[in-house]
Short mmCIF file of the C-alpha atoms (twelve columns), coordinates in Angstrom:
data_MODEL
# 
_entry.id   MODEL 
# 
loop_
_atom_site.group_PDB 
_atom_site.id 
_atom_site.type_symbol 
_atom_site.label_atom_id 
_atom_site.label_alt_id 
_atom_site.label_comp_id 
_atom_site.label_asym_id 
_atom_site.label_seq_id 
_atom_site.Cartn_x 
_atom_site.Cartn_y 
_atom_site.Cartn_z 
_atom_site.pdbx_PDB_model_num 
ATOM 1   C CA . UNK A 1   12.771  -5.438  11.110  1 
ATOM 2   C CA . UNK A 2   12.226  -6.988  7.703   1 
ATOM 3   C CA . UNK A 3   13.759  -10.382 6.889   1 
ATOM 4   C CA . UNK A 4   14.618  -10.968 3.238   1 
ATOM 5   C CA . UNK A 5   15.739  -13.993 1.286   1 
ATOM 6   C CA . UNK A 6   16.215  -15.109 -2.292  1 
ATOM 7   C CA . UNK A 7   17.490  -17.818 -4.535  1 
ATOM 8   C CA . UNK A 8   20.214  -17.488 -7.157  1 
ATOM 9   C CA . UNK A 9   17.780  -16.209 -9.788  1 
ATOM 10  C CA . UNK A 10  16.798  -13.205 -7.683  1 
ATOM 11  C CA . UNK A 11  20.072  -12.325 -5.966  1 
ATOM 12  C CA . UNK A 12  20.450  -8.988  -7.783  1 
ATOM 13  C CA . UNK A 13  16.838  -7.977  -7.073  1 
ATOM 14  C CA . UNK A 14  17.305  -8.824  -3.400  1 
ATOM 15  C CA . UNK A 15  20.293  -6.455  -3.238  1 
ATOM 16  C CA . UNK A 16  18.212  -3.663  -4.822  1 
ATOM 17  C CA . UNK A 17  15.385  -4.232  -2.342  1 
ATOM 18  C CA . UNK A 18  17.755  -4.224  0.642   1 
ATOM 19  C CA . UNK A 19  19.342  -0.964  -0.491  1 
ATOM 20  C CA . UNK A 20  15.916  0.595   -1.072  1 
ATOM 21  C CA . UNK A 21  14.568  -0.432  2.334   1 
ATOM 22  C CA . UNK A 22  17.697  0.700   4.158   1 
ATOM 23  C CA . UNK A 23  17.500  4.067   2.395   1 
ATOM 24  C CA . UNK A 24  13.952  4.333   3.749   1 
ATOM 25  C CA . UNK A 25  15.236  3.665   7.270   1 
ATOM 26  C CA . UNK A 26  14.187  0.045   7.686   1 
ATOM 27  C CA . UNK A 27  16.358  -2.490  9.462   1 
ATOM 28  C CA . UNK A 28  16.816  -5.441  7.106   1 
ATOM 29  C CA . UNK A 29  18.087  -8.917  7.964   1 
ATOM 30  C CA . UNK A 30  19.512  -10.733 4.942   1 
ATOM 31  C CA . UNK A 31  18.829  -14.460 5.262   1 
ATOM 32  C CA . UNK A 32  20.624  -15.411 1.999   1 
ATOM 33  C CA . UNK A 33  21.412  -16.640 -0.552  1 
ATOM 34  C CA . UNK A 34  24.645  -14.735 -0.965  1 
ATOM 35  C CA . UNK A 35  25.546  -15.112 -4.656  1 
ATOM 36  C CA . UNK A 36  24.261  -16.300 -8.020  1 
ATOM 37  C CA . UNK A 37  25.380  -19.919 -7.625  1 
ATOM 38  C CA . UNK A 38  22.538  -22.408 -7.967  1 
ATOM 39  C CA . UNK A 39  20.813  -23.092 -4.663  1 
ATOM 40  C CA . UNK A 40  17.622  -24.555 -3.201  1 
ATOM 41  C CA . UNK A 41  15.030  -21.826 -2.601  1 
ATOM 42  C CA . UNK A 42  13.085  -23.702 0.149   1 
ATOM 43  C CA . UNK A 43  16.046  -23.244 2.504   1 
ATOM 44  C CA . UNK A 44  15.755  -19.457 2.271   1 
ATOM 45  C CA . UNK A 45  11.961  -19.450 2.286   1 
ATOM 46  C CA . UNK A 46  11.994  -21.368 5.563   1 
ATOM 47  C CA . UNK A 47  14.676  -19.136 7.078   1 
ATOM 48  C CA . UNK A 48  12.647  -15.986 6.392   1 
ATOM 49  C CA . UNK A 49  9.357   -17.609 7.399   1 
ATOM 50  C CA . UNK A 50  10.860  -18.791 10.694  1 
ATOM 51  C CA . UNK A 51  12.103  -15.251 11.437  1 
ATOM 52  C CA . UNK A 52  8.626   -13.838 10.844  1 
ATOM 53  C CA . UNK A 53  6.732   -16.636 12.609  1 
ATOM 54  C CA . UNK A 54  8.961   -16.326 15.687  1 
ATOM 55  C CA . UNK A 55  8.417   -12.573 15.887  1 
ATOM 56  C CA . UNK A 56  12.068  -11.754 15.234  1 
ATOM 57  C CA . UNK A 57  10.966  -9.946  12.074  1 
ATOM 58  C CA . UNK A 58  7.752   -7.985  11.594  1 
ATOM 59  C CA . UNK A 59  7.590   -8.743  7.874   1 
ATOM 60  C CA . UNK A 60  9.424   -10.815 5.296   1 
ATOM 61  C CA . UNK A 61  10.243  -10.545 1.623   1 
ATOM 62  C CA . UNK A 62  11.132  -13.504 -0.593  1 
ATOM 63  C CA . UNK A 63  12.231  -13.343 -4.211  1 
ATOM 64  C CA . UNK A 64  13.026  -16.093 -6.685  1 
ATOM 65  C CA . UNK A 65  12.595  -16.471 -10.426 1 
ATOM 66  C CA . UNK A 66  8.800   -16.369 -10.336 1 
ATOM 67  C CA . UNK A 67  7.997   -16.021 -6.630  1 
ATOM 68  C CA . UNK A 68  5.790   -19.104 -6.847  1 
ATOM 69  C CA . UNK A 69  8.133   -21.597 -5.202  1 
ATOM 70  C CA . UNK A 70  9.026   -19.195 -2.412  1 
ATOM 71  C CA . UNK A 71  5.371   -18.532 -1.618  1 
ATOM 72  C CA . UNK A 72  4.526   -22.230 -1.588  1 
ATOM 73  C CA . UNK A 73  7.459   -23.068 0.691   1 
ATOM 74  C CA . UNK A 74  6.926   -20.146 3.082   1 
ATOM 75  C CA . UNK A 75  3.249   -20.942 3.535   1 
ATOM 76  C CA . UNK A 76  4.193   -24.342 4.987   1 
ATOM 77  C CA . UNK A 77  5.367   -22.566 8.156   1 
ATOM 78  C CA . UNK A 78  2.624   -22.116 10.750  1 
ATOM 79  C CA . UNK A 79  1.578   -18.503 11.170  1 
ATOM 80  C CA . UNK A 80  2.835   -17.412 7.782   1 
ATOM 81  C CA . UNK A 81  0.629   -15.701 5.247   1 
ATOM 82  C CA . UNK A 82  2.902   -15.310 2.236   1 
ATOM 83  C CA . UNK A 83  1.439   -13.605 -0.818  1 
ATOM 84  C CA . UNK A 84  2.800   -13.602 -4.355  1 
ATOM 85  C CA . UNK A 85  2.315   -10.087 -5.737  1 
ATOM 86  C CA . UNK A 86  3.115   -8.673  -9.164  1 
ATOM 87  C CA . UNK A 87  1.270   -5.359  -8.809  1 
ATOM 88  C CA . UNK A 88  0.785   -2.634  -6.216  1 
ATOM 89  C CA . UNK A 89  -2.951  -3.198  -5.727  1 
ATOM 90  C CA . UNK A 90  -2.423  -6.846  -4.750  1 
ATOM 91  C CA . UNK A 91  0.349   -5.868  -2.314  1 
ATOM 92  C CA . UNK A 92  -1.930  -3.337  -0.637  1 
ATOM 93  C CA . UNK A 93  -4.991  -5.591  -0.614  1 
ATOM 94  C CA . UNK A 94  -3.164  -8.586  0.837   1 
ATOM 95  C CA . UNK A 95  -1.874  -6.478  3.736   1 
ATOM 96  C CA . UNK A 96  -5.266  -4.824  4.366   1 
ATOM 97  C CA . UNK A 97  -7.453  -7.902  3.979   1 
ATOM 98  C CA . UNK A 98  -5.235  -10.952 4.596   1 
ATOM 99  C CA . UNK A 99  -2.701  -9.476  7.026   1 
ATOM 100 C CA . UNK A 100 -0.024  -11.027 4.812   1 
ATOM 101 C CA . UNK A 101 3.316   -11.064 6.591   1 
ATOM 102 C CA . UNK A 102 5.595   -12.136 3.730   1 
ATOM 103 C CA . UNK A 103 5.724   -10.600 0.261   1 
ATOM 104 C CA . UNK A 104 6.863   -12.905 -2.554  1 
ATOM 105 C CA . UNK A 105 7.911   -11.664 -5.983  1 
ATOM 106 C CA . UNK A 106 9.512   -12.977 -9.143  1 
ATOM 107 C CA . UNK A 107 12.745  -11.435 -10.400 1 
ATOM 108 C CA . UNK A 108 12.159  -12.873 -13.865 1 
ATOM 109 C CA . UNK A 109 8.588   -11.558 -14.043 1 
ATOM 110 C CA . UNK A 110 8.797   -8.169  -12.315 1 
ATOM 111 C CA . UNK A 111 11.208  -5.360  -13.160 1 
ATOM 112 C CA . UNK A 112 13.214  -3.632  -10.445 1 
ATOM 113 C CA . UNK A 113 11.254  -0.361  -10.577 1 
ATOM 114 C CA . UNK A 114 7.899   -2.067  -10.185 1 
ATOM 115 C CA . UNK A 115 9.280   -4.451  -7.553  1 
ATOM 116 C CA . UNK A 116 10.364  -1.502  -5.391  1 
ATOM 117 C CA . UNK A 117 6.924   0.101   -5.733  1 
ATOM 118 C CA . UNK A 118 5.315   -3.197  -4.693  1 
ATOM 119 C CA . UNK A 119 7.657   -3.418  -1.695  1 
ATOM 120 C CA . UNK A 120 6.722   0.124   -0.639  1 
ATOM 121 C CA . UNK A 121 3.014   -0.572  -0.905  1 
ATOM 122 C CA . UNK A 122 3.392   -3.811  1.077   1 
ATOM 123 C CA . UNK A 123 5.430   -2.366  3.943   1 
ATOM 124 C CA . UNK A 124 3.439   0.879   4.129   1 
ATOM 125 C CA . UNK A 125 -0.019  -0.706  4.261   1 
ATOM 126 C CA . UNK A 126 -1.391  -1.739  7.667   1 
ATOM 127 C CA . UNK A 127 -3.873  -4.541  8.288   1 
ATOM 128 C CA . UNK A 128 -7.408  -3.169  8.445   1 
ATOM 129 C CA . UNK A 129 -8.332  -5.055  11.651  1 
ATOM 130 C CA . UNK A 130 -11.805 -5.384  10.163  1 
ATOM 131 C CA . UNK A 131 -13.846 -8.068  11.942  1 
ATOM 132 C CA . UNK A 132 -14.793 -9.834  8.699   1 
ATOM 133 C CA . UNK A 133 -11.152 -10.085 7.609   1 
ATOM 134 C CA . UNK A 134 -10.091 -11.391 11.010  1 
ATOM 135 C CA . UNK A 135 -12.864 -14.002 10.845  1 
ATOM 136 C CA . UNK A 136 -11.715 -15.138 7.417   1 
ATOM 137 C CA . UNK A 137 -8.036  -15.279 8.372   1 
ATOM 138 C CA . UNK A 138 -8.955  -17.442 11.362  1 
ATOM 139 C CA . UNK A 139 -10.544 -19.913 8.926   1 
ATOM 140 C CA . UNK A 140 -7.175  -20.576 7.235   1 
ATOM 141 C CA . UNK A 141 -6.176  -23.304 9.665   1 
# 
């Protein structure tokens, strides 16, 4: 299952991502927000991060205007490795090397077509389980 959340600035992108993932056969849990009314993004970042950290969701996706605030807020939750990605290579590399478990993107910086390609690369790429990457990840805390 993939947990997804957004703020008001990325509501439309979130809907596109949900539809795309469901069409690919993924179960998606929408953690909000639910419209374009102004809201506080840390609420939704924490909701998604808690779902992932607890094991209720395998991965998470967070979108806001730039993705920066969401990534900063999500990374406050223990066990979360949220990565802001604006290209497919970064999405693949962060899964392979960092075992990132939450993808963050900006709706105002990344078009829908590219965002969906980034999502695909993120969810389709497994962690390498390479000893050197595991060692480095363990140094995070």
